[in-house]
């Protein structure tokens, strides 16, 4: 992969099996400590793993006094040397330098990431630099692992990865809160006093950024059987919470010949696969989260993997909430949407682990969810987890043509706009189901990070689209 076959990652250099090898490493200085015995310890990180590589730089180096002794946090260097077993605790190896070449200096006076710890709020202002911190390096590696697990899980289970459009003319939920996409000169129109006419817009009609790829995924599920879409989604909801972003990533599997119970089994196996992989593949990063961010997280996730998820109907959940002695801000009433405080009570206090809530009132769920025999509820399922609340939302879809049409009329949807969606029920309809997992909520759950703004590289929230 490189013309220089001595160059290894710090991840590799830290492994015991590397002892005895002469290698080159390239990275950024975390700290430097000079020994009275006339040499220096330089802690180096290159992002390949959580841990640093300890470089022992002897005083005999040509540039020892001129450069090595001036290294500060953030400097970039190339070090050639021999890997030795390390006598120090917590590291198997160290690198005895034969040369240290400085590529880029880093002014200690103006570099914001000094040794001192900064709050996550402060680090958001330096989103271009925060990836260099321990926390954001660890979050990034776990996020990558989750993405890898998502693809591996679905590929191994014979799903096809499909790409659904980002620009769309349909509002999947039948609710507002969408970003408009337009190439019209809105300033010019406003100045001239002429009304906005979307027939002159790029697509000759109003278009938006997608809030979900589900409806389009259904078209492929009802042809290829098992598909998933995984991409960015956009919601202009003005909710300034620790669990909402205006731009987030969602993975949405959709499966033909699937009913609610199948869908629940799929969601459980899927989540457990993510947790298992993170615990196994990201052990150094997870140990950091355990020690510095969320004490107990490793044991908690391990327990979740081993036990079956609890199931509860919405109606049973309402009874539990009514019977609890909690004073909730929002009232509890059959037919009202559950608020985050209710969801968290159910998963954190009542169940003490993940819980799948099913059979919600049809009045609070979108038109595409399958109406149950009682006529009042739909075959919906939300997976709630401690610390986060809703992590997955899904349902069995309405496959009956007449019922779907009725629900669309009730929701006052434009039938012409959705004719293609209705066609799936006109031509060889089948029971089918799917769900959506918010990637950032999954990262929050695994890492224990409290704020969703700190598990995506560049968060977009109301009033904030910097970087
Ligand atoms: P909530 O009730 O928490 O606002 P929702 O019911 O509107 O979520 P769905 O439409 O069911 O969300 O979307 C599926 C999944 O996408 C959710 O379970 C959640 O994991 C994630 N999600 C939804 N909205 C957001 C958001 N604004 N930011 C981050 N993730 C989100
Ligand atoms: Mn939902």
Short mmCIF file of C-alpha atoms and ligand atoms in Angstrom, two decimals:
data_model
loop_
_atom_site.label_atom_id
_atom_site.label_comp_id
_atom_site.label_asym_id
_atom_site.label_seq_id
_atom_site.Cartn_x
_atom_site.Cartn_y
_atom_site.Cartn_z
CA UNK A 1 0.00 0.00 0.00
CA UNK A 2 3.01 2.25 0.23
CA UNK A 3 6.32 2.48 -1.61
CA UNK A 4 8.01 2.32 1.76
CA UNK A 5 7.62 -1.13 3.26
CA UNK A 6 9.22 -0.16 6.57
CA UNK A 7 6.34 2.17 7.38
CA UNK A 8 3.92 0.58 9.87
CA UNK A 9 0.98 1.89 11.83
CA UNK A 10 1.36 2.54 15.53
CA UNK A 11 -1.27 -0.11 16.07
CA UNK A 12 1.11 -2.62 14.53
CA UNK A 13 4.19 -1.21 16.22
CA UNK A 14 2.54 -1.64 19.61
CA UNK A 15 2.06 -5.37 19.11
CA UNK A 16 4.43 -7.75 20.85
CA UNK A 17 5.06 -9.58 17.59
CA UNK A 18 6.77 -6.44 16.23
CA UNK A 19 9.66 -6.65 18.72
CA UNK A 20 13.00 -6.82 16.96
CA UNK A 21 11.81 -5.16 13.74
CA UNK A 22 13.26 -1.97 12.31
CA UNK A 23 10.33 0.21 11.28
CA UNK A 24 9.23 3.70 10.38
CA UNK A 25 6.24 5.33 12.07
CA UNK A 26 4.56 8.60 11.19
CA UNK A 27 2.36 10.49 13.58
CA UNK A 28 1.73 13.41 15.87
CA UNK A 29 3.41 14.08 19.19
CA UNK A 30 1.17 13.84 22.23
CA UNK A 31 3.79 14.61 24.89
CA UNK A 32 7.55 14.83 25.35
CA UNK A 33 9.48 14.15 28.52
CA UNK A 34 13.23 14.64 28.81
CA UNK A 35 15.20 12.30 31.04
CA UNK A 36 18.11 13.55 33.11
CA UNK A 37 20.08 10.65 31.64
CA UNK A 38 20.29 12.55 28.34
CA UNK A 39 17.46 11.15 26.23
CA UNK A 40 13.77 11.88 25.68
CA UNK A 41 10.49 9.99 25.70
CA UNK A 42 8.13 11.09 22.94
CA UNK A 43 4.56 9.76 23.01
CA UNK A 44 3.34 9.38 19.44
CA UNK A 45 -0.16 8.79 18.08
CA UNK A 46 -1.22 8.24 14.48
CA UNK A 47 -4.91 7.50 14.99
CA UNK A 48 -4.59 3.81 14.15
CA UNK A 49 -5.38 2.87 17.74
CA UNK A 50 -6.16 4.46 21.06
CA UNK A 51 -2.76 3.90 22.64
CA UNK A 52 0.37 5.91 21.95
CA UNK A 53 3.74 4.53 20.95
CA UNK A 54 6.57 5.47 23.28
CA UNK A 55 9.55 6.63 21.28
CA UNK A 56 12.87 6.66 23.09
CA UNK A 57 15.00 9.35 21.42
CA UNK A 58 18.68 9.14 22.41
CA UNK A 59 20.79 12.29 22.92
CA UNK A 60 23.11 11.09 20.14
CA UNK A 61 20.59 11.99 17.42
CA UNK A 62 22.00 14.75 15.11
CA UNK A 63 19.03 16.97 15.72
CA UNK A 64 18.53 16.11 19.41
CA UNK A 65 19.15 19.54 20.92
CA UNK A 66 18.01 21.47 17.84
CA UNK A 67 14.72 19.70 17.25
CA UNK A 68 13.84 16.68 19.42
CA UNK A 69 14.03 18.70 22.61
CA UNK A 70 11.71 21.30 21.10
CA UNK A 71 8.92 18.90 20.18
CA UNK A 72 5.53 19.83 21.62
CA UNK A 73 2.01 18.40 21.43
CA UNK A 74 0.73 18.41 17.84
CA UNK A 75 4.08 18.33 15.99
CA UNK A 76 4.16 15.83 13.13
CA UNK A 77 7.17 13.53 12.84
CA UNK A 78 8.61 10.54 11.02
CA UNK A 79 10.60 8.21 13.24
CA UNK A 80 12.78 5.31 12.14
CA UNK A 81 14.01 2.88 14.77
CA UNK A 82 13.96 -0.57 16.29
CA UNK A 83 11.05 -1.92 18.28
CA UNK A 84 12.03 -3.29 21.67
CA UNK A 85 10.08 -4.90 24.46
CA UNK A 86 9.11 -2.15 26.89
CA UNK A 87 9.88 -2.38 30.60
CA UNK A 88 7.14 0.18 31.29
CA UNK A 89 3.67 -0.84 32.45
CA UNK A 90 0.71 -0.74 30.05
CA UNK A 91 2.67 -1.13 26.82
CA UNK A 92 4.28 -4.18 25.24
CA UNK A 93 6.72 -2.29 23.05
CA UNK A 94 8.62 0.94 22.60
CA UNK A 95 10.55 2.36 19.66
CA UNK A 96 14.25 3.14 19.97
CA UNK A 97 14.77 5.93 17.48
CA UNK A 98 17.60 6.05 14.97
CA UNK A 99 16.21 9.18 13.37
CA UNK A 100 13.46 11.66 14.09
CA UNK A 101 12.41 13.90 11.22
CA UNK A 102 10.05 16.80 11.94
CA UNK A 103 7.48 17.44 9.20
CA UNK A 104 5.41 20.14 10.87
CA UNK A 105 5.93 22.26 13.96
CA UNK A 106 3.03 23.18 16.20
CA UNK A 107 3.12 26.43 18.09
CA UNK A 108 2.46 25.62 21.73
CA UNK A 109 1.24 29.17 22.41
CA UNK A 110 -1.60 29.16 19.92
CA UNK A 111 -2.46 25.44 19.56
CA UNK A 112 -5.80 25.06 21.37
CA UNK A 113 -5.32 21.44 22.37
CA UNK A 114 -2.85 21.78 25.16
CA UNK A 115 -2.59 19.07 27.76
CA UNK A 116 -5.35 20.64 29.80
CA UNK A 117 -8.72 18.93 29.36
CA UNK A 118 -11.40 20.84 27.52
CA UNK A 119 -15.17 20.47 27.86
CA UNK A 120 -17.04 18.86 24.99
CA UNK A 121 -18.90 22.16 24.51
CA UNK A 122 -15.59 23.98 24.01
CA UNK A 123 -14.32 21.27 21.66
CA UNK A 124 -17.38 21.72 19.41
CA UNK A 125 -16.00 25.17 18.56
CA UNK A 126 -12.86 23.41 17.35
CA UNK A 127 -14.58 20.64 15.40
CA UNK A 128 -11.70 20.70 12.90
CA UNK A 129 -9.21 19.83 15.66
CA UNK A 130 -11.21 17.75 18.12
CA UNK A 131 -10.59 14.53 16.16
CA UNK A 132 -7.07 14.72 17.60
CA UNK A 133 -8.27 14.18 21.15
CA UNK A 134 -8.53 10.81 22.86
CA UNK A 135 -12.31 10.95 23.08
CA UNK A 136 -12.99 11.86 19.47
CA UNK A 137 -10.45 9.38 18.18
CA UNK A 138 -12.20 6.65 20.16
CA UNK A 139 -15.67 7.78 19.04
CA UNK A 140 -14.54 7.80 15.42
CA UNK A 141 -13.14 4.29 15.57
CA UNK A 142 -16.28 2.94 17.25
CA UNK A 143 -18.48 4.72 14.70
CA UNK A 144 -16.45 3.12 11.93
CA UNK A 145 -16.84 -0.29 13.57
CA UNK A 146 -20.61 0.15 13.73
CA UNK A 147 -20.75 1.03 10.03
CA UNK A 148 -18.65 -2.02 9.23
CA UNK A 149 -20.92 -4.23 11.36
CA UNK A 150 -24.01 -2.83 9.68
CA UNK A 151 -22.77 -3.82 6.24
CA UNK A 152 -21.37 -7.16 7.39
CA UNK A 153 -24.56 -8.13 9.20
CA UNK A 154 -26.81 -7.42 6.26
CA UNK A 155 -24.45 -8.82 3.63
CA UNK A 156 -24.09 -12.05 5.60
CA UNK A 157 -27.88 -12.29 5.85
CA UNK A 158 -28.38 -11.93 2.09
CA UNK A 159 -29.54 -8.34 1.98
CA UNK A 160 -28.72 -6.07 -0.94
CA UNK A 161 -27.35 -2.61 -0.22
CA UNK A 162 -29.36 -0.06 -2.22
CA UNK A 163 -29.14 3.71 -2.47
CA UNK A 164 -32.32 5.72 -2.12
CA UNK A 165 -32.57 9.35 -3.24
CA UNK A 166 -31.53 12.26 -1.07
CA UNK A 167 -33.69 14.74 -2.98
CA UNK A 168 -37.34 13.76 -2.88
CA UNK A 169 -40.77 15.11 -3.67
CA UNK A 170 -42.54 13.02 -1.03
CA UNK A 171 -42.78 13.60 2.68
CA UNK A 172 -42.48 10.07 4.02
CA UNK A 173 -44.06 10.70 7.39
CA UNK A 174 -46.87 12.83 6.11
CA UNK A 175 -45.62 15.54 8.46
CA UNK A 176 -43.72 18.76 7.84
CA UNK A 177 -40.25 19.47 9.14
CA UNK A 178 -38.42 19.04 5.86
CA UNK A 179 -35.65 21.11 4.33
CA UNK A 180 -36.61 22.51 0.96
CA UNK A 181 -34.37 22.03 -2.04
CA UNK A 182 -34.61 24.78 -4.63
CA UNK A 183 -32.55 26.47 -7.29
CA UNK A 184 -34.91 29.46 -7.47
CA UNK A 185 -33.45 32.88 -6.74
CA UNK A 186 -35.48 33.46 -3.59
CA UNK A 187 -33.82 36.82 -2.83
CA UNK A 188 -34.56 38.05 -6.35
CA UNK A 189 -38.16 36.90 -6.16
CA UNK A 190 -38.62 38.59 -2.79
CA UNK A 191 -37.18 41.86 -4.09
CA UNK A 192 -39.32 41.83 -7.21
CA UNK A 193 -42.39 41.01 -5.16
CA UNK A 194 -43.31 38.12 -7.45
CA UNK A 195 -44.71 34.96 -5.85
CA UNK A 196 -42.66 31.79 -5.70
CA UNK A 197 -43.79 29.41 -8.41
CA UNK A 198 -42.30 25.95 -8.06
CA UNK A 199 -43.24 25.08 -11.63
CA UNK A 200 -40.22 27.17 -12.55
CA UNK A 201 -38.04 25.42 -10.05
CA UNK A 202 -35.42 22.85 -11.02
CA UNK A 203 -37.73 19.84 -10.75
CA UNK A 204 -40.89 21.77 -11.74
CA UNK A 205 -42.34 21.07 -8.31
CA UNK A 206 -41.42 21.47 -4.65
CA UNK A 207 -38.65 19.14 -3.51
CA UNK A 208 -37.03 18.40 -0.18
CA UNK A 209 -34.14 16.61 1.48
CA UNK A 210 -35.22 13.12 2.44
CA UNK A 211 -36.35 12.28 5.99
CA UNK A 212 -36.23 8.54 5.29
CA UNK A 213 -35.50 6.18 2.42
CA UNK A 214 -38.17 3.72 3.50
CA UNK A 215 -40.81 4.19 0.82
CA UNK A 216 -38.24 3.83 -1.95
CA UNK A 217 -36.65 0.87 -0.15
CA UNK A 218 -40.06 -0.85 -0.22
CA UNK A 219 -40.01 -0.76 -4.01
CA UNK A 220 -36.79 -2.78 -4.02
CA UNK A 221 -37.79 -5.09 -1.15
CA UNK A 222 -40.86 -6.10 -3.15
CA UNK A 223 -38.55 -7.18 -5.98
CA UNK A 224 -35.25 -8.28 -4.46
CA UNK A 225 -36.65 -9.56 -1.16
CA UNK A 226 -34.16 -8.20 1.35
CA UNK A 227 -32.60 -4.77 0.98
CA UNK A 228 -31.18 -2.01 3.14
CA UNK A 229 -30.44 1.61 2.55
CA UNK A 230 -27.87 3.52 4.59
CA UNK A 231 -27.35 7.20 4.13
CA UNK A 232 -27.86 10.71 5.42
CA UNK A 233 -31.33 11.91 6.42
CA UNK A 234 -32.47 15.42 7.20
CA UNK A 235 -35.07 16.77 9.58
CA UNK A 236 -35.76 20.43 10.14
CA UNK A 237 -37.40 19.77 13.49
CA UNK A 238 -36.52 22.49 15.91
CA UNK A 239 -35.62 20.14 18.72
CA UNK A 240 -32.52 21.19 20.58
CA UNK A 241 -32.04 17.95 22.48
CA UNK A 242 -29.09 15.71 23.18
CA UNK A 243 -30.57 13.07 20.83
CA UNK A 244 -31.59 15.04 17.74
CA UNK A 245 -29.56 16.27 14.79
CA UNK A 246 -30.80 18.08 11.68
CA UNK A 247 -28.57 15.81 9.58
CA UNK A 248 -28.05 12.24 10.72
CA UNK A 249 -27.36 8.83 9.24
CA UNK A 250 -29.94 6.12 9.16
CA UNK A 251 -29.79 2.47 8.14
CA UNK A 252 -33.12 1.08 6.98
CA UNK A 253 -33.60 -2.61 6.18
CA UNK A 254 -36.80 -3.59 4.40
CA UNK A 255 -37.85 -7.23 3.96
CA UNK A 256 -40.55 -8.90 1.89
CA UNK A 257 -42.60 -11.79 3.31
CA UNK A 258 -41.88 -10.45 6.80
CA UNK A 259 -44.24 -9.79 9.67
CA UNK A 260 -43.87 -7.84 12.89
CA UNK A 261 -42.41 -10.74 14.89
CA UNK A 262 -39.80 -11.38 12.18
CA UNK A 263 -38.96 -7.70 12.17
CA UNK A 264 -38.43 -7.67 15.94
CA UNK A 265 -36.13 -10.69 15.72
CA UNK A 266 -34.14 -9.00 12.98
CA UNK A 267 -33.77 -5.77 14.96
CA UNK A 268 -32.61 -7.65 18.06
CA UNK A 269 -30.05 -9.77 16.20
CA UNK A 270 -28.83 -6.66 14.38
CA UNK A 271 -28.32 -4.58 17.52
CA UNK A 272 -26.63 -7.46 19.31
CA UNK A 273 -24.25 -7.93 16.41
CA UNK A 274 -23.23 -4.27 16.62
CA UNK A 275 -22.61 -4.49 20.35
CA UNK A 276 -20.68 -7.78 20.10
CA UNK A 277 -18.41 -6.41 17.38
CA UNK A 278 -17.68 -3.19 19.27
CA UNK A 279 -16.86 -5.09 22.46
CA UNK A 280 -14.55 -7.45 20.57
CA UNK A 281 -12.94 -5.17 18.00
CA UNK A 282 -12.67 -1.90 19.92
CA UNK A 283 -11.49 -3.13 23.29
CA UNK A 284 -8.98 -0.33 23.91
CA UNK A 285 -11.52 2.33 22.96
CA UNK A 286 -14.26 0.67 25.01
CA UNK A 287 -11.96 0.52 28.03
CA UNK A 288 -11.51 4.27 27.67
CA UNK A 289 -15.28 4.85 27.59
CA UNK A 290 -15.67 2.60 30.60
CA UNK A 291 -13.03 4.51 32.59
CA UNK A 292 -13.67 8.08 31.50
CA UNK A 293 -17.16 8.46 30.05
CA UNK A 294 -19.63 5.79 31.16
CA UNK A 295 -18.60 3.57 34.08
CA UNK A 296 -20.21 0.15 33.76
CA UNK A 297 -20.84 0.39 30.02
CA UNK A 298 -18.88 -2.75 29.10
CA UNK A 299 -20.68 -4.94 31.61
CA UNK A 300 -24.03 -3.45 30.65
CA UNK A 301 -23.56 -4.08 26.91
CA UNK A 302 -22.22 -7.57 27.58
CA UNK A 303 -25.34 -8.37 29.56
CA UNK A 304 -27.58 -7.00 26.79
CA UNK A 305 -25.95 -9.31 24.25
CA UNK A 306 -26.58 -12.36 26.43
CA UNK A 307 -30.25 -11.79 27.26
CA UNK A 308 -33.36 -11.73 25.10
CA UNK A 309 -34.95 -8.29 24.67
CA UNK A 310 -38.17 -7.68 26.57
CA UNK A 311 -41.35 -7.00 24.62
CA UNK A 312 -44.25 -4.84 25.74
CA UNK A 313 -47.30 -3.41 24.01
CA UNK A 314 -47.87 0.33 24.01
CA UNK A 315 -51.03 -0.29 26.05
CA UNK A 316 -49.12 -2.24 28.70
CA UNK A 317 -46.48 0.50 28.76
CA UNK A 318 -49.16 3.12 29.42
CA UNK A 319 -50.38 1.05 32.37
CA UNK A 320 -46.85 0.77 33.75
CA UNK A 321 -46.35 4.53 33.43
CA UNK A 322 -49.70 5.27 35.05
CA UNK A 323 -48.84 2.91 37.91
CA UNK A 324 -45.43 4.46 38.50
CA UNK A 325 -44.95 7.13 41.09
CA UNK A 326 -42.84 9.30 38.82
CA UNK A 327 -43.85 12.90 38.23
CA UNK A 328 -43.58 13.27 34.47
CA UNK A 329 -43.59 16.64 32.73
CA UNK A 330 -45.92 15.36 29.98
CA UNK A 331 -49.21 13.68 30.92
CA UNK A 332 -49.75 9.98 30.26
CA UNK A 333 -52.83 9.10 28.26
CA UNK A 334 -53.65 6.23 25.91
CA UNK A 335 -53.41 7.76 22.46
CA UNK A 336 -50.70 10.29 23.26
CA UNK A 337 -47.17 9.91 21.91
CA UNK A 338 -44.58 8.75 24.42
CA UNK A 339 -42.07 11.43 25.34
CA UNK A 340 -38.37 10.81 25.93
CA UNK A 341 -38.93 10.89 29.71
CA UNK A 342 -41.51 8.08 29.40
CA UNK A 343 -39.30 6.02 27.11
CA UNK A 344 -36.35 6.38 29.44
CA UNK A 345 -38.41 5.42 32.48
CA UNK A 346 -39.57 2.25 30.75
CA UNK A 347 -36.14 1.13 29.57
CA UNK A 348 -33.99 2.41 32.45
CA UNK A 349 -36.16 1.98 35.52
CA UNK A 350 -38.86 -0.53 34.64
CA UNK A 351 -36.99 -3.01 32.43
CA UNK A 352 -33.35 -2.15 33.09
CA UNK A 353 -32.35 -2.96 29.52
CA UNK A 354 -33.62 -2.80 25.96
CA UNK A 355 -37.36 -3.11 25.43
CA UNK A 356 -39.35 -3.39 22.22
CA UNK A 357 -42.65 -1.53 22.39
CA UNK A 358 -45.31 -2.68 19.93
CA UNK A 359 -48.87 -1.99 18.81
CA UNK A 360 -49.09 1.78 19.03
CA UNK A 361 -52.33 3.69 18.44
CA UNK A 362 -52.79 4.27 14.71
CA UNK A 363 -53.48 7.96 15.32
CA UNK A 364 -49.88 8.68 16.35
CA UNK A 365 -48.17 6.61 13.66
CA UNK A 366 -47.71 7.19 9.90
CA UNK A 367 -50.11 5.97 7.21
CA UNK A 368 -47.92 3.12 5.96
CA UNK A 369 -48.02 1.08 9.19
CA UNK A 370 -50.26 -2.01 9.08
CA UNK A 371 -53.60 -1.63 10.84
CA UNK A 372 -54.26 -4.43 13.36
CA UNK A 373 -57.50 -6.41 13.70
CA UNK A 374 -58.64 -4.24 16.63
CA UNK A 375 -58.80 -1.33 14.18
CA UNK A 376 -57.20 0.98 16.75
CA UNK A 377 -53.53 0.00 16.75
CA UNK A 378 -50.87 -0.55 14.12
CA UNK A 379 -48.08 -3.14 13.84
CA UNK A 380 -45.37 -0.71 14.96
CA UNK A 381 -42.26 -1.50 16.95
CA UNK A 382 -39.84 0.87 18.65
CA UNK A 383 -36.70 -0.37 20.33
CA UNK A 384 -35.85 1.65 23.44
CA UNK A 385 -32.49 1.44 25.20
CA UNK A 386 -31.15 2.93 28.44
CA UNK A 387 -29.45 6.30 28.16
CA UNK A 388 -30.81 6.99 24.70
CA UNK A 389 -34.51 6.12 24.53
CA UNK A 390 -35.71 5.29 21.03
CA UNK A 391 -32.88 3.84 18.96
CA UNK A 392 -34.95 1.97 16.34
CA UNK A 393 -38.37 2.71 14.90
CA UNK A 394 -40.08 0.25 12.58
CA UNK A 395 -43.24 -1.52 11.56
CA UNK A 396 -44.96 -4.06 9.40
CA UNK A 397 -46.23 -2.11 6.39
CA UNK A 398 -49.82 -1.98 5.24
CA UNK A 399 -49.97 -4.37 2.29
CA UNK A 400 -53.76 -4.27 1.72
CA UNK A 401 -54.66 -1.92 -1.10
CA UNK A 402 -58.03 -0.79 0.28
CA UNK A 403 -56.77 -0.20 3.82
CA UNK A 404 -53.72 1.72 2.57
CA UNK A 405 -55.91 3.95 0.37
CA UNK A 406 -58.20 4.68 3.29
CA UNK A 407 -55.28 5.56 5.57
CA UNK A 408 -53.82 7.85 2.92
CA UNK A 409 -57.12 9.65 2.52
CA UNK A 410 -57.36 10.09 6.28
CA UNK A 411 -53.84 11.54 6.27
CA UNK A 412 -54.90 13.84 3.39
CA UNK A 413 -52.01 12.75 1.20
CA UNK A 414 -51.83 13.64 -2.48
CA UNK A 415 -52.80 10.35 -4.15
CA UNK A 416 -51.11 11.25 -7.44
CA UNK A 417 -47.82 11.88 -5.67
CA UNK A 418 -47.94 8.41 -4.11
CA UNK A 419 -49.40 6.43 -7.02
CA UNK A 420 -46.13 4.54 -7.39
CA UNK A 421 -46.25 3.52 -3.74
CA UNK A 422 -49.81 2.27 -4.07
CA UNK A 423 -48.80 0.25 -7.15
CA UNK A 424 -46.72 -2.03 -4.91
CA UNK A 425 -50.06 -3.16 -3.41
CA UNK A 426 -51.83 -3.39 -6.76
CA UNK A 427 -49.29 -5.72 -8.33
CA UNK A 428 -48.45 -8.84 -6.34
CA UNK A 429 -48.65 -7.40 -2.86
CA UNK A 430 -46.92 -9.22 0.02
CA UNK A 431 -46.58 -8.69 3.76
CA UNK A 432 -43.38 -6.79 4.41
CA UNK A 433 -41.67 -4.98 7.22
CA UNK A 434 -38.63 -2.90 8.11
CA UNK A 435 -37.13 -0.42 10.49
CA UNK A 436 -34.74 2.50 10.82
CA UNK A 437 -31.76 2.69 13.15
CA UNK A 438 -30.22 6.10 13.76
CA UNK A 439 -26.46 5.62 13.45
CA UNK A 440 -25.63 8.40 15.90
CA UNK A 441 -27.97 7.02 18.54
CA UNK A 442 -26.26 3.65 18.15
CA UNK A 443 -22.87 5.33 18.66
CA UNK A 444 -24.25 7.09 21.74
CA UNK A 445 -25.53 3.81 23.13
CA UNK A 446 -22.24 1.97 22.64
CA UNK A 447 -19.94 4.75 23.88
CA UNK A 448 -22.15 6.30 26.55
CA UNK A 449 -21.51 9.76 25.08
CA UNK A 450 -24.20 12.03 26.50
CA UNK A 451 -24.66 14.42 23.58
CA UNK A 452 -25.37 13.39 20.00
CA UNK A 453 -23.35 16.39 18.77
CA UNK A 454 -20.23 14.59 19.97
CA UNK A 455 -20.67 11.36 18.01
CA UNK A 456 -20.79 12.84 14.47
CA UNK A 457 -17.80 14.69 12.97
CA UNK A 458 -19.64 17.91 12.10
CA UNK A 459 -23.02 18.24 13.82
CA UNK A 460 -25.84 20.19 12.21
CA UNK A 461 -28.36 21.53 14.71
CA UNK A 462 -30.66 24.55 14.79
CA UNK A 463 -28.49 27.63 14.32
CA UNK A 464 -25.32 25.67 13.68
CA UNK A 465 -23.85 24.54 10.36
CA UNK A 466 -20.21 25.53 10.83
CA UNK A 467 -17.34 23.65 9.19
P1 LIG B 1 -37.79 10.70 18.00
O1 LIG B 1 -39.14 10.32 18.51
O2 LIG B 1 -36.68 10.31 18.92
O3 LIG B 1 -37.70 12.10 17.51
P2 LIG B 1 -38.65 9.51 15.53
O4 LIG B 1 -39.70 8.60 16.03
O5 LIG B 1 -39.03 10.79 14.92
O6 LIG B 1 -37.55 9.79 16.68
P3 LIG B 1 -38.13 7.74 13.31
O7 LIG B 1 -38.81 8.55 12.29
O8 LIG B 1 -38.77 6.53 13.84
O9 LIG B 1 -37.69 8.71 14.52
O10 LIG B 1 -36.64 7.43 12.78
C1 LIG B 1 -35.98 6.18 12.99
C2 LIG B 1 -34.75 6.35 13.86
O11 LIG B 1 -33.93 7.42 13.41
C3 LIG B 1 -35.05 6.71 15.30
O12 LIG B 1 -35.39 5.57 16.04
C4 LIG B 1 -33.75 7.32 15.74
O13 LIG B 1 -32.77 6.33 16.04
C5 LIG B 1 -33.27 8.05 14.51
N1 LIG B 1 -33.61 9.48 14.52
C6 LIG B 1 -34.79 10.05 14.25
N2 LIG B 1 -34.75 11.39 14.30
C7 LIG B 1 -33.46 11.70 14.58
C8 LIG B 1 -32.75 12.92 14.73
N3 LIG B 1 -33.36 14.12 14.59
N4 LIG B 1 -31.42 12.86 15.00
C9 LIG B 1 -30.80 11.67 15.13
N5 LIG B 1 -31.41 10.48 14.99
C10 LIG B 1 -32.72 10.48 14.72
MN1 LIG B 2 -39.85 6.47 15.70
#
